[in-house]
XYZ file of N, CA and C in Angstrom:
489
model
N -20.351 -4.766 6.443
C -20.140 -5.757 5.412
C -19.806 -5.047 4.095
N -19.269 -5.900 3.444
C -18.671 -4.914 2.203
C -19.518 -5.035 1.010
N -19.890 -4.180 0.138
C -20.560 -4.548 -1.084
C -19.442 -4.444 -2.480
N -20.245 -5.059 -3.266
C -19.542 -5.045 -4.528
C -19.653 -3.540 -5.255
N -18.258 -2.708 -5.699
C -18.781 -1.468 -6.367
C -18.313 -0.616 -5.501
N -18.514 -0.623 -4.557
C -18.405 0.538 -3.021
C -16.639 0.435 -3.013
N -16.239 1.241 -2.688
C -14.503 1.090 -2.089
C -14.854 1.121 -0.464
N -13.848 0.451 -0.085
C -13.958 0.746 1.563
C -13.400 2.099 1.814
N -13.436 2.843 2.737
C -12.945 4.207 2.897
C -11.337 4.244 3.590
N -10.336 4.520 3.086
C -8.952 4.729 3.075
C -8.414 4.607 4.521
N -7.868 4.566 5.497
C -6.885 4.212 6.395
C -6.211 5.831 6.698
N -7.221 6.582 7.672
C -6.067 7.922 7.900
C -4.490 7.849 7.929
N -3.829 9.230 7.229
C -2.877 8.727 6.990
C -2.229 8.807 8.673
N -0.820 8.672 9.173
C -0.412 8.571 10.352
C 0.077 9.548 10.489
N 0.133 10.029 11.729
C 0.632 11.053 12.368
C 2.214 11.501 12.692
N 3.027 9.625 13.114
C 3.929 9.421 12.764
C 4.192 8.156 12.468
N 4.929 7.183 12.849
C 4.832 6.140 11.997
C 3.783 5.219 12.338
N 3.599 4.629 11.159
C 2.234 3.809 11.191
C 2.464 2.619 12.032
N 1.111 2.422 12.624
C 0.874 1.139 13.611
C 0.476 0.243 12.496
N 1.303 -1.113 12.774
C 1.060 -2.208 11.485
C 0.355 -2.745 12.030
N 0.136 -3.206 13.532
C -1.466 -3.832 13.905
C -2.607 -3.357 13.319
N -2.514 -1.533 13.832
C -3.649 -1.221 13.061
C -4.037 -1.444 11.905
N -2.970 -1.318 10.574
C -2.903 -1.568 9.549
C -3.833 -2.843 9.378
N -2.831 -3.823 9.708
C -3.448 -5.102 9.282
C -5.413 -5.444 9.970
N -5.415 -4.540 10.687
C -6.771 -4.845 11.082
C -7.448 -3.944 9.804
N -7.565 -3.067 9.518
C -7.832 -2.114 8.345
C -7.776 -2.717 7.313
N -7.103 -3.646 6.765
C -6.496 -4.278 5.647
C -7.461 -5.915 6.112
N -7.926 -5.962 6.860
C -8.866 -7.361 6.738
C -10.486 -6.667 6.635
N -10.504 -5.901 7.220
C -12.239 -4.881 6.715
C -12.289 -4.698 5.068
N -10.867 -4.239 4.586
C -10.680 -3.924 3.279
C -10.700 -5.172 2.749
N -10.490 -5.858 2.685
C -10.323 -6.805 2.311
C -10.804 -8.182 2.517
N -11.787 -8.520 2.466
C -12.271 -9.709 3.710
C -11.680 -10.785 3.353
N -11.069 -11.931 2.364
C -10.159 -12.709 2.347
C -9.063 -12.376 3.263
N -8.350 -11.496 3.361
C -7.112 -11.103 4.437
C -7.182 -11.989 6.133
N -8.661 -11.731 6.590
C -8.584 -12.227 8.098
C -8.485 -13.350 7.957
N -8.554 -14.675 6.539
C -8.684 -16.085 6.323
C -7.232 -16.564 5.859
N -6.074 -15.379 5.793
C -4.696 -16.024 5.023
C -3.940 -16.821 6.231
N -4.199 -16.463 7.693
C -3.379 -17.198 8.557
C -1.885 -15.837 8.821
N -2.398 -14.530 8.768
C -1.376 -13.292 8.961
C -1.361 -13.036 10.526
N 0.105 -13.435 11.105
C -0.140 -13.519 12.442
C 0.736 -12.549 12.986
N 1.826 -12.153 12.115
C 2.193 -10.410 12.261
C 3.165 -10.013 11.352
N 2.549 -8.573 11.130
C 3.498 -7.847 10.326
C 4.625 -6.763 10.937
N 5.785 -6.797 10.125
C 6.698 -5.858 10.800
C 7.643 -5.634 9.445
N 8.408 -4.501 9.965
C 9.549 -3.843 9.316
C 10.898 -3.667 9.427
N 11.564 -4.000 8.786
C 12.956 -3.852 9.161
C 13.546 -3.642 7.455
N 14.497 -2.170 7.693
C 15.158 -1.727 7.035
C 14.956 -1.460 5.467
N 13.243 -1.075 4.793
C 12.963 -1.300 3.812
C 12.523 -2.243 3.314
N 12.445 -3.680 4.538
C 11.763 -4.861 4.131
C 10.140 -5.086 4.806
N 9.062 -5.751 4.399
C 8.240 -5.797 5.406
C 8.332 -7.134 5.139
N 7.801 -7.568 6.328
C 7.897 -8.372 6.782
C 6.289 -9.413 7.263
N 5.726 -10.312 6.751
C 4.858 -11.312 7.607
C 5.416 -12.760 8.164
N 4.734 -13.047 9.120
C 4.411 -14.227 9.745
C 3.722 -14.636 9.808
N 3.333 -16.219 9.069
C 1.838 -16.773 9.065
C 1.760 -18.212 8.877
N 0.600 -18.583 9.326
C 0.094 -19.833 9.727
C -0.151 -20.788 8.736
N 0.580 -21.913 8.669
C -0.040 -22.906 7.154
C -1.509 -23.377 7.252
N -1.954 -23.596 8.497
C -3.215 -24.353 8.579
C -4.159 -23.813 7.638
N -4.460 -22.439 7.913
C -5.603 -21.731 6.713
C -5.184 -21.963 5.154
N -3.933 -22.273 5.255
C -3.551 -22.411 3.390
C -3.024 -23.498 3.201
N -3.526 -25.014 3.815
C -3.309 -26.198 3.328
C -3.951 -26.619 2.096
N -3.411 -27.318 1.164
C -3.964 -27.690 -0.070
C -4.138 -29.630 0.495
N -4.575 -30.243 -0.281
C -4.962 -31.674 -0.351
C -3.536 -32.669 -0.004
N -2.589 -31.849 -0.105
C -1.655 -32.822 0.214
C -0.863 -32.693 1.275
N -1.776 -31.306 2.072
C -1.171 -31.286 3.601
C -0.237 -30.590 3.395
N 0.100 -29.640 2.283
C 1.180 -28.224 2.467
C 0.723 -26.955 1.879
N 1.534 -26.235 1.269
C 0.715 -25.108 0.819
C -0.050 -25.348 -0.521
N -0.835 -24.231 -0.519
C -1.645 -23.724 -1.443
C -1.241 -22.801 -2.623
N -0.858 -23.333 -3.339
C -0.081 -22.592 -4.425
C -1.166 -20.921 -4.800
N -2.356 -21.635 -4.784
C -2.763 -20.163 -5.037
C -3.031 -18.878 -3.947
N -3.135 -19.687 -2.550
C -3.674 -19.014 -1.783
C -1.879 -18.179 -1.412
N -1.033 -18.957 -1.662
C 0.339 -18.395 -1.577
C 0.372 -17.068 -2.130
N 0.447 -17.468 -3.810
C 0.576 -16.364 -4.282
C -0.309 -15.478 -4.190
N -1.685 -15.288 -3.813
C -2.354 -14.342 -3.557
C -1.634 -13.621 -2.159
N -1.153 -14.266 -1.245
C -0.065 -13.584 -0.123
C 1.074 -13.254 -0.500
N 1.718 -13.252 -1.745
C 2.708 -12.393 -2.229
C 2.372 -11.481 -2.885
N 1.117 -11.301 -3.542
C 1.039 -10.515 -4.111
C 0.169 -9.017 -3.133
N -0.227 -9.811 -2.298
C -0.904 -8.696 -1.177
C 0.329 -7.934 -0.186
N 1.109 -8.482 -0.252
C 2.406 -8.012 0.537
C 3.160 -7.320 -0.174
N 3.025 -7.644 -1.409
C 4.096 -6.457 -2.210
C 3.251 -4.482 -1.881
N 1.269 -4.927 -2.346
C 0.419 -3.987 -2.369
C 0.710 -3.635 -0.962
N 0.969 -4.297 0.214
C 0.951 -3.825 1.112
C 2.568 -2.643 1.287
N 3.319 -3.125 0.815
C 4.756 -2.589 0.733
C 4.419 -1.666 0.295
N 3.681 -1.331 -0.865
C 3.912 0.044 -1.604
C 3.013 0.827 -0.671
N 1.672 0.699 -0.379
C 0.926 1.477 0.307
C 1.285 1.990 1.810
N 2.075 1.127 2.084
C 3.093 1.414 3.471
C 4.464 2.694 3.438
N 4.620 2.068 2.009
C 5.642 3.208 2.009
C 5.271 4.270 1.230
N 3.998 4.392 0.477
C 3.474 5.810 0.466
C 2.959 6.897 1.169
N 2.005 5.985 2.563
C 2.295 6.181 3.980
C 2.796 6.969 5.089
N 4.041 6.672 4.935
C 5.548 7.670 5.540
C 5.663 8.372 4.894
N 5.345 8.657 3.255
C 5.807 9.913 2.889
C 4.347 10.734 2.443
N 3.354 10.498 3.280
C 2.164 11.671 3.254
C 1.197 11.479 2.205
N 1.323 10.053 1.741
C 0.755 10.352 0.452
C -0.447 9.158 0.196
N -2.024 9.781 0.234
C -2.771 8.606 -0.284
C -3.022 8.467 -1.876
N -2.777 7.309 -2.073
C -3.219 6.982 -3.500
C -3.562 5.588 -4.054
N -3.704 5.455 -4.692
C -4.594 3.598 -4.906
C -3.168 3.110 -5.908
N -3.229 2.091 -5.365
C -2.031 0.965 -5.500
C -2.590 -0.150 -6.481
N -1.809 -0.545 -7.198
C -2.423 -1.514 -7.951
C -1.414 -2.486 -8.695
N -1.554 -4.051 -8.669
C -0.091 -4.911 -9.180
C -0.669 -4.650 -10.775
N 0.627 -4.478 -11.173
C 0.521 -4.465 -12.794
C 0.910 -5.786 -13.426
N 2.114 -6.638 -12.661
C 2.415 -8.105 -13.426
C 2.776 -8.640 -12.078
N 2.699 -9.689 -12.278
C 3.200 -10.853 -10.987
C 3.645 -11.828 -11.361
N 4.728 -12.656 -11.003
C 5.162 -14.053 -11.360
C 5.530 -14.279 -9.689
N 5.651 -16.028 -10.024
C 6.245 -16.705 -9.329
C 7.085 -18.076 -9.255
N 7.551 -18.642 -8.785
C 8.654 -20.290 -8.348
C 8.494 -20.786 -7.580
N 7.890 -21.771 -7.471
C 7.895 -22.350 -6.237
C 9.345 -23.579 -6.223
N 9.793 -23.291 -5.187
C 11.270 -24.320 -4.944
C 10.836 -24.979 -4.169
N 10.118 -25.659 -3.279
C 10.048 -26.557 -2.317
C 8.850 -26.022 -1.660
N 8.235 -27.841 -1.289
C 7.243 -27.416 -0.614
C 7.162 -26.644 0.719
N 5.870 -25.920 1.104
C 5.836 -25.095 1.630
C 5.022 -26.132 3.355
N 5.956 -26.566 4.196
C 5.624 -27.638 5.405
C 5.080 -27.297 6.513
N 5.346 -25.996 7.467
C 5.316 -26.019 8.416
C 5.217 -24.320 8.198
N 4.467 -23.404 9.125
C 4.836 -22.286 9.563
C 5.536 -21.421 8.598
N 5.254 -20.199 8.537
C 6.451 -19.741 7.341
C 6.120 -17.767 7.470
N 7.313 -17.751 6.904
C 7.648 -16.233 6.930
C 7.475 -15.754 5.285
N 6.643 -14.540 4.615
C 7.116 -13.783 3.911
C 7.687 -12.878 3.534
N 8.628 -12.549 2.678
C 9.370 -11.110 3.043
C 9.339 -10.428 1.624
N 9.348 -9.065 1.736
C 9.141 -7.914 0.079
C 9.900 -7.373 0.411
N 10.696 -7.004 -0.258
C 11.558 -5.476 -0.969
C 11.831 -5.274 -2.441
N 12.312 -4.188 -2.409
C 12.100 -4.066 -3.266
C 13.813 -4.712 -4.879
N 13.728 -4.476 -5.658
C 14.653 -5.421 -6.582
C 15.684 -4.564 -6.281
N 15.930 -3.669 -6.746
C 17.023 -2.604 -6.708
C 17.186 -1.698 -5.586
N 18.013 -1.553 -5.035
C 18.710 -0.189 -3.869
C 17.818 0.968 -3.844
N 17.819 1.393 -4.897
C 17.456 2.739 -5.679
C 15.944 2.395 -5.513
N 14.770 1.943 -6.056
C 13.628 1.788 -6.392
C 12.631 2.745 -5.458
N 12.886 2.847 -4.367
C 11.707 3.796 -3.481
C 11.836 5.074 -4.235
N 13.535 5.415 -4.518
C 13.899 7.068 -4.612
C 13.284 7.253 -6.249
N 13.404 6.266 -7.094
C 13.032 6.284 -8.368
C 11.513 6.515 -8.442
N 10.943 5.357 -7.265
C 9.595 5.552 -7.449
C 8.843 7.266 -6.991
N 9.980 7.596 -6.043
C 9.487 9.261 -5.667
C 9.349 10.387 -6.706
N 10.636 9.882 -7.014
C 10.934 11.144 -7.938
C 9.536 11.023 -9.364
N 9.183 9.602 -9.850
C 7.938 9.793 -10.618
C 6.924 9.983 -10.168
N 6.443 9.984 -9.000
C 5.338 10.391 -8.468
C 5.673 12.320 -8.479
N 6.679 12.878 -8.207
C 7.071 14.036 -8.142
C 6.838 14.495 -9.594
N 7.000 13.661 -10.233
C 7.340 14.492 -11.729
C 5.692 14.164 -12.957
N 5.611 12.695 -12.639
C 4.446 13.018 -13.332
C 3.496 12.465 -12.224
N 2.876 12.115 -11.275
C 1.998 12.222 -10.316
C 1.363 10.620 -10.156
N 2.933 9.299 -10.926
C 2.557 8.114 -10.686
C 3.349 7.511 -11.013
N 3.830 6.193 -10.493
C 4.856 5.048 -10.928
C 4.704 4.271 -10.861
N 6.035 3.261 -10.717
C 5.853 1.992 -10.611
C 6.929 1.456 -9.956
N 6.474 0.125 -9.567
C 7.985 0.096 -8.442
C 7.927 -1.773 -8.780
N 9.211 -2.383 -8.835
C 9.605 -3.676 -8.639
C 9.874 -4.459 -7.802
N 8.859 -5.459 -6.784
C 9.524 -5.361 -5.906
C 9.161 -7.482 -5.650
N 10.087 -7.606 -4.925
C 10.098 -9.226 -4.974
C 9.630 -9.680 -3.146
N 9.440 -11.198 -3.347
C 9.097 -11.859 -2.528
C 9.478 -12.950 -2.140
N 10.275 -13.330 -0.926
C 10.461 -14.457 -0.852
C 9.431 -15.468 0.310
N 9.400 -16.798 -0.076
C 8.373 -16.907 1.427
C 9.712 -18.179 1.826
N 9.898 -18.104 3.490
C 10.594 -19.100 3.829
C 9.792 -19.395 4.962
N 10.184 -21.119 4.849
C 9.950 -22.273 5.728
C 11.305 -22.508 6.807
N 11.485 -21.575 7.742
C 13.035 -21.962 9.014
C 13.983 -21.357 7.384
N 14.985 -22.428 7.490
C 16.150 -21.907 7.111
C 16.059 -22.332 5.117
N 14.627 -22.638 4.861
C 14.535 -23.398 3.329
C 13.539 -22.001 2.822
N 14.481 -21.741 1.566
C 13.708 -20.635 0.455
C 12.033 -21.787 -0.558
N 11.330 -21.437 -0.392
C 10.500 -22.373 -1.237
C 9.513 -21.891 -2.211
N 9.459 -20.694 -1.722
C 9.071 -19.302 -3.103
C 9.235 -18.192 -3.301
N 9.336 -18.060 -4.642
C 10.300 -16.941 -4.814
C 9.021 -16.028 -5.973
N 8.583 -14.485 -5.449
C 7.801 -13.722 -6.509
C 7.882 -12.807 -6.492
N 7.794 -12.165 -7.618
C 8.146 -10.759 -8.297
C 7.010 -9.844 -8.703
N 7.088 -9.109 -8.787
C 5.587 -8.434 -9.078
C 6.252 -6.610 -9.259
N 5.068 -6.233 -10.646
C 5.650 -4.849 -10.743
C 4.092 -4.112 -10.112
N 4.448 -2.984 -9.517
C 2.829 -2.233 -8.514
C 2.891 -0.898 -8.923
N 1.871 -0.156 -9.472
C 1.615 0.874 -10.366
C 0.961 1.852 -8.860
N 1.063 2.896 -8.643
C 0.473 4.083 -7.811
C 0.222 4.751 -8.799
N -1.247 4.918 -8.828
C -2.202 5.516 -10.018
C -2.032 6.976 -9.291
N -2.169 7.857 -10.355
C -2.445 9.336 -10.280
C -4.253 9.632 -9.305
């Protein structure tokens, strides 16, 4: 059980590429809200990560989403993005969102996908090279969550890798 004050102890880094099952099981110990968001899998493709998850756990009173419990899942997916891709390149360090916004365009109905990357092309290599040079950065990276073929939120968030 987790106490207040204590950190949970870090996620060895991988050997080669990381198992996101494992991850996400690691990331609900760390986290104990995580096993209650309705995260039914994570994956990667091409610099994006990727979830799939369940509306039932994040219904609000009017039978769709949860505006807050949303954005607390965009904003855990961005933390998850950066710590994923510090990850692959050998490196533990504590992650942390520095600003977050969001839009909601339409309600959020049925089943739904979130997706992070980052704003710009460039942003991983930018974020390397400051970790290289002064031993921390920051990276921009956005969120969309879709319902099938309807965009219905859209969030941004900047994530600091502390020295």
């Amino acid at each position: 059980m987790r106490q207040v004050g204590i950190p949970h102890p870090r996620l060895p880094l991988p050997e080669a590429e990381d198992d996101l099952a494992a991850f996400l099981q690691w990331l609900e110990e760390a986290i104990p809200m995580v096993s209650a968001m309705g995260i039914r899998e994570m994956q990667r493709e091409e610099g994006t990560l990727i979830w799939d998850l369940s509306l039932v756990p994040n219904l609000n009173d009017k039978g769709t989403g949860f505006g807050g419990g949303l954005t607390a899942q965009t904003t855990l997916l961005g933390w998850c993005w950066v710590t994923l891709w510090l990850r692959r390149q050998g490196i533990q360090r504590d992650v942390v969102v520095a600003e977050a916004s969001q839009r909601f365009l339409a309600p959020v109905t049925s089943d739904y996908r979130l997706v992070c990357k980052p704003v710009e092309d460039d942003a991983a290599k930018r974020l390397a090279e400051q970790l290289d040079k002064k031993g921390r950065g920051r990276i921009s990276l956005t969120q969309q969550l879709w319902c099938g073929d309807t965009l219905c939120l859209e969030a941004s968030g900047d994530y600091a890798v502390l020295k």
